[in-house]
C-alpha atoms as a printed R data frame, in Angstrom:
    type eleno elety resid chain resno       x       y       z
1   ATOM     1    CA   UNK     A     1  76.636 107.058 111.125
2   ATOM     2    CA   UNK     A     2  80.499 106.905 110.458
3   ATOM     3    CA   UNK     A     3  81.948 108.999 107.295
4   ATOM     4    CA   UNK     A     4  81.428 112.150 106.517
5   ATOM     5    CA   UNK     A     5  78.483 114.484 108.118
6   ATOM     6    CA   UNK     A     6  77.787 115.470 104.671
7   ATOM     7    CA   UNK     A     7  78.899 114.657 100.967
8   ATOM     8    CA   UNK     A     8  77.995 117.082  98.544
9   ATOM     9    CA   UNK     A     9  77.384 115.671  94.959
10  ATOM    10    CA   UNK     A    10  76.634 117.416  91.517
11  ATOM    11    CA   UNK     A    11  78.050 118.848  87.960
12  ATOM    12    CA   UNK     A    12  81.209 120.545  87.451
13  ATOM    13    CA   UNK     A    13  80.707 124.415  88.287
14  ATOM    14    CA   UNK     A    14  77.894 123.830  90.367
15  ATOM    15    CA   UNK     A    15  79.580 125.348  94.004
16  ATOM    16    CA   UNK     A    16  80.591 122.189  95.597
17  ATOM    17    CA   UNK     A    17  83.723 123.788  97.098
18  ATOM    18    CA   UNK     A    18  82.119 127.075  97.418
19  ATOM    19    CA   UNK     A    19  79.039 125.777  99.211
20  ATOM    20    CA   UNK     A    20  81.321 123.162 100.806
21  ATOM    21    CA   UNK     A    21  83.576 125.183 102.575
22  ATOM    22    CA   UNK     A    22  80.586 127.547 104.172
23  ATOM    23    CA   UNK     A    23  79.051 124.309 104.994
24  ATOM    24    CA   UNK     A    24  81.799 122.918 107.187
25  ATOM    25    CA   UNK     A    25  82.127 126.708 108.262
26  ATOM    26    CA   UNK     A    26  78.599 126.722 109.665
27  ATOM    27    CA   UNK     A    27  78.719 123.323 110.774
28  ATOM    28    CA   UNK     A    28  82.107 123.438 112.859
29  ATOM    29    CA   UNK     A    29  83.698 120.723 111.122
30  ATOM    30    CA   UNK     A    30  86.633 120.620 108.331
31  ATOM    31    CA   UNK     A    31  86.295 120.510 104.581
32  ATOM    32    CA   UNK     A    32  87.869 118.191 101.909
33  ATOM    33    CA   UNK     A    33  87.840 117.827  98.546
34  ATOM    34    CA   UNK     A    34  88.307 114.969  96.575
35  ATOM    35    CA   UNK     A    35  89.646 116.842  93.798
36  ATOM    36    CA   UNK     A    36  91.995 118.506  95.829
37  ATOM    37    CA   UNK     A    37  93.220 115.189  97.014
38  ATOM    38    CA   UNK     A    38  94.136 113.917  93.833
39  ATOM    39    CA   UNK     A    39  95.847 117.005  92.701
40  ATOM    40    CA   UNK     A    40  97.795 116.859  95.716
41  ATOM    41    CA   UNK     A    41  98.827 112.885  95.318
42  ATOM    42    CA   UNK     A    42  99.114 112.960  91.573
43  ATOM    43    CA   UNK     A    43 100.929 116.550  91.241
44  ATOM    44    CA   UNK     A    44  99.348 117.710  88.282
45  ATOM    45    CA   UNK     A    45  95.517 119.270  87.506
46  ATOM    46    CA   UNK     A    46  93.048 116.529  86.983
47  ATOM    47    CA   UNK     A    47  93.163 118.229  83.413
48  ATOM    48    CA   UNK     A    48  96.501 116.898  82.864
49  ATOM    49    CA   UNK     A    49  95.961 113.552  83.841
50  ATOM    50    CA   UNK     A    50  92.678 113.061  81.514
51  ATOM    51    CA   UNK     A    51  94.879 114.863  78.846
52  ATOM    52    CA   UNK     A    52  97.712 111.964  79.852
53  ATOM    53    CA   UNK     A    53  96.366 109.009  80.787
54  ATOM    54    CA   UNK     A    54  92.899 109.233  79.630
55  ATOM    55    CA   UNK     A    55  89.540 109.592  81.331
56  ATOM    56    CA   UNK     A    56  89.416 105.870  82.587
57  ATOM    57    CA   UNK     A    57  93.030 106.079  84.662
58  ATOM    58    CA   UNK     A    58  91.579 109.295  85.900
59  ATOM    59    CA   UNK     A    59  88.364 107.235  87.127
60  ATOM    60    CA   UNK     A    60  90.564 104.670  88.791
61  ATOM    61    CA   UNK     A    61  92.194 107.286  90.523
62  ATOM    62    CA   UNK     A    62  89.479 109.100  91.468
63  ATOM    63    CA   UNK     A    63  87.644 106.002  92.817
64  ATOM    64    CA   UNK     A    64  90.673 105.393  95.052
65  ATOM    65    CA   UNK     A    65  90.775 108.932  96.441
66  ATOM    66    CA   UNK     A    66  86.511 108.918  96.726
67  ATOM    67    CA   UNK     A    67  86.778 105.571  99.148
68  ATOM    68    CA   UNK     A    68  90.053 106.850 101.174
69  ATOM    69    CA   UNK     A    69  88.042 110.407 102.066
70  ATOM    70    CA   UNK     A    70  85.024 108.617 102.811
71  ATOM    71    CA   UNK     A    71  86.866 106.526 105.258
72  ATOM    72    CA   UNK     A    72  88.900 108.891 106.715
73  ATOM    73    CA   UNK     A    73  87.228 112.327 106.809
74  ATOM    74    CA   UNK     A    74  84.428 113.247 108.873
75  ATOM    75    CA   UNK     A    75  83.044 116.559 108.092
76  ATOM    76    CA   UNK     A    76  81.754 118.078 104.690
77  ATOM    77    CA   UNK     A    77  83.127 116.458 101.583
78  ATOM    78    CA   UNK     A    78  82.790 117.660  97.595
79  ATOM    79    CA   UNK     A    79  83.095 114.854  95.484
80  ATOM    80    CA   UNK     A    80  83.878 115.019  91.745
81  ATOM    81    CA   UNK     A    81  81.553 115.744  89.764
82  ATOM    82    CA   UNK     A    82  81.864 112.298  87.990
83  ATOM    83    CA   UNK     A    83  82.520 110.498  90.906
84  ATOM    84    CA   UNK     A    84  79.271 109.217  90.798
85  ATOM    85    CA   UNK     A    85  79.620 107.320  87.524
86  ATOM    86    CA   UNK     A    86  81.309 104.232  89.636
87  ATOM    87    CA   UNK     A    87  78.777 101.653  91.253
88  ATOM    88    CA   UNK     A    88  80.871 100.837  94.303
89  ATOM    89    CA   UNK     A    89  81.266 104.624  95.227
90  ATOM    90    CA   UNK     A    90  77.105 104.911  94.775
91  ATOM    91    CA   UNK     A    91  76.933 101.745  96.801
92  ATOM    92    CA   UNK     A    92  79.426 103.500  99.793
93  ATOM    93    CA   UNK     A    93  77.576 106.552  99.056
94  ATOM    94    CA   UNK     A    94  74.354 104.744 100.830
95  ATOM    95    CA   UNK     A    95  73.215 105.494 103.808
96  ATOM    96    CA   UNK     A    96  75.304 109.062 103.834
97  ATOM    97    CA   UNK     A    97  73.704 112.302 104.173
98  ATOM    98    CA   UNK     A    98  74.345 113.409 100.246
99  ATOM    99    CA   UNK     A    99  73.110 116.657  98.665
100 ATOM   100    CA   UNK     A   100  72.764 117.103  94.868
101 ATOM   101    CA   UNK     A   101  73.446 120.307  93.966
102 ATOM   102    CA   UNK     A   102  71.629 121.032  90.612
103 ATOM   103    CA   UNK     A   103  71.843 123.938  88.128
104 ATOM   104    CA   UNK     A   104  70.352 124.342  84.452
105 ATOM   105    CA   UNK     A   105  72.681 124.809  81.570
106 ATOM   106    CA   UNK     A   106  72.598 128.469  81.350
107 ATOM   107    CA   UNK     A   107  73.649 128.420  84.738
108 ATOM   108    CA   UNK     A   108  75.971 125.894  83.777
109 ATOM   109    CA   UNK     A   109  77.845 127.882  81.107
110 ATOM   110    CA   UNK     A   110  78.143 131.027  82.978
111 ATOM   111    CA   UNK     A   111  79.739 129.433  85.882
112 ATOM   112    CA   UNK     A   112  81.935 127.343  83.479
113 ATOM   113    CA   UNK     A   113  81.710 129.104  80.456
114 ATOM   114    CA   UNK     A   114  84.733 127.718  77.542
115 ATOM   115    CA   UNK     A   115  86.936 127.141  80.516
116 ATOM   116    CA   UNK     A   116  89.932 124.752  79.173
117 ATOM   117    CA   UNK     A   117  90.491 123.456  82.466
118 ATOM   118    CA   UNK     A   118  86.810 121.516  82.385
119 ATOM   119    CA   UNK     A   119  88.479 118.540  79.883
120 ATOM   120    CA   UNK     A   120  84.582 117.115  79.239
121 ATOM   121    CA   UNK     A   121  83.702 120.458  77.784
122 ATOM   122    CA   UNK     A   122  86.191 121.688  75.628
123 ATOM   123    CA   UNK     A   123  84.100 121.513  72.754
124 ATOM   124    CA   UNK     A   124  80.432 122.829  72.305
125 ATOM   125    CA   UNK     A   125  79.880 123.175  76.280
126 ATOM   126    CA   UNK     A   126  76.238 123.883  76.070
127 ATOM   127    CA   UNK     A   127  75.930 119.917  73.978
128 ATOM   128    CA   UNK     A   128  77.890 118.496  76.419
129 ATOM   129    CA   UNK     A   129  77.169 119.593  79.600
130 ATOM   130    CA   UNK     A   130  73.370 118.884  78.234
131 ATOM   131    CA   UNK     A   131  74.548 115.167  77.192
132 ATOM   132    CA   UNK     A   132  76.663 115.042  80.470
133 ATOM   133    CA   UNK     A   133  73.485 116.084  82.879
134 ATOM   134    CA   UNK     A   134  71.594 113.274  80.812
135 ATOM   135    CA   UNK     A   135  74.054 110.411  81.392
136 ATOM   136    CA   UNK     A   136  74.425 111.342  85.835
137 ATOM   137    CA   UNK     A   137  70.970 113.037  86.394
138 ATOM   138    CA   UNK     A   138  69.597 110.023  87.911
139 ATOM   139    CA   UNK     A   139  72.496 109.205  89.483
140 ATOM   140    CA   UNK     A   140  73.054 112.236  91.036
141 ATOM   141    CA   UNK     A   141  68.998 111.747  92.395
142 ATOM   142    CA   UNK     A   142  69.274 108.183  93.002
143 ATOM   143    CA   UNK     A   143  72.373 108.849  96.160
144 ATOM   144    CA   UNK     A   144  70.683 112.508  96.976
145 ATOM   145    CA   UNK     A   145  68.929 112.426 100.474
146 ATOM   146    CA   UNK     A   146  68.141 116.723  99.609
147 ATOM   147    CA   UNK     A   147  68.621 117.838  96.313
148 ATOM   148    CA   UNK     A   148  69.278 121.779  96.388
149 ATOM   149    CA   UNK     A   149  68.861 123.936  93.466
150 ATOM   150    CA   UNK     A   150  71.619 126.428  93.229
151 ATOM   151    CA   UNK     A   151  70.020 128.544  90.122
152 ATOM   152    CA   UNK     A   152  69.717 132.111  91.001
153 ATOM   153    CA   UNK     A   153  70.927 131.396  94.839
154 ATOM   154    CA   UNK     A   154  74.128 133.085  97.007
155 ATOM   155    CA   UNK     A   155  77.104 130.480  97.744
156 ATOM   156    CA   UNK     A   156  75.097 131.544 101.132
157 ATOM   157    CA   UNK     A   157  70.931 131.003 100.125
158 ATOM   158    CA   UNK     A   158  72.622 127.272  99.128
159 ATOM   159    CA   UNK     A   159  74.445 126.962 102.323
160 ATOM   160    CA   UNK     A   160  71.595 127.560 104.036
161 ATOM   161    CA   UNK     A   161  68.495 125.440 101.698
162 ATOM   162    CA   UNK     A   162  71.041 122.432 102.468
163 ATOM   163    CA   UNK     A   163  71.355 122.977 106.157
164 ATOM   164    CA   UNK     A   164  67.142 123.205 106.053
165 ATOM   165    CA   UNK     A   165  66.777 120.337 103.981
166 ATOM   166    CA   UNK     A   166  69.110 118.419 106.129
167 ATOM   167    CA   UNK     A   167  68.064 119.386 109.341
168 ATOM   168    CA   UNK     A   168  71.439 120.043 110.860
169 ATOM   169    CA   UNK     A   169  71.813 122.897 113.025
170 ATOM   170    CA   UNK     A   170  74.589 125.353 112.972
171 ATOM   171    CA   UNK     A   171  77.960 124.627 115.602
């Protein structure tokens, strides 16, 4: 298997950098984000590109950056959490070792609460994190080889229920 060793998919606020991180820790292997990546190339929050350009240049861009780590990197990678939305990143996503992490939305708006830097929920979070879960559900699902609930759970318990559900053994 080339690519990463795994990609971790799922909803804004969910622990994907959290989890990620203690992943790659426990693993023995680096840790990338895609978000981080286009922060660092575009030199501005991905808040202030969607405010900018619009959601659909931020797509494009985030596409670009979503094939480029998947190429390149080799240990645990967070993707966006719309990265998913795009077919040919789904289609590159096959065949990886993905886990979904889920959460309800009272998880959901605790973790994210009326945070202005989430552009997609700047109005009436609870609606449209609801509608946005709705839209990438099956999505999320139809890439997942584990789903992990992170509900309730340590950065840790999740580290751990995706190592288990994985099968990879601590470096």
């Amino acid at each position: 298997m080339t690519g990463p060793q795994v990609v971790l998919v799922g909803p804004m606020g969910v622990g994907k950098s959290t989890v990620g991180q203690l992943l790659a820790g426990r693993l023995g292997v680096g840790y990338r984000d895609t978000d981080d990546d286009i922060v660092a190339e575009q030199g501005r929050t991905i808040a202030e590109i969607f405010v900018d350009e619009g959601e659909p240049v931020f797509r494009a861009i985030e596409k670009a950056a979503v094939h480029k780590a998947l190429a390149e990197h080799d240990g645990v990678l967070a993707l966006g959490g719309g990265s998913i939305l795009d077919e040919d990143t789904r289609a590159l996503l096959a065949g990886q070792r993905v886990v979904y992490l889920s959460m309800d939305v009272e998880e959901a708006v605790k973790r994210t609460g009326l945070n202005t830097a989430r552009p997609l929920l700047a109005v009436n979070p609870r609606k449209q994190w609801r509608e946005l879960m709705e839209a990438r559900r099956h999505l999320y699902e139809g890439i997942a080889t584990a789903v992990v609930a992170t509900d309730g759970r340590t950065p840790e318990e999740v580290t751990q229920a995706a190592l288990d559900a994985l099968e990879l053994k601590e470096a």
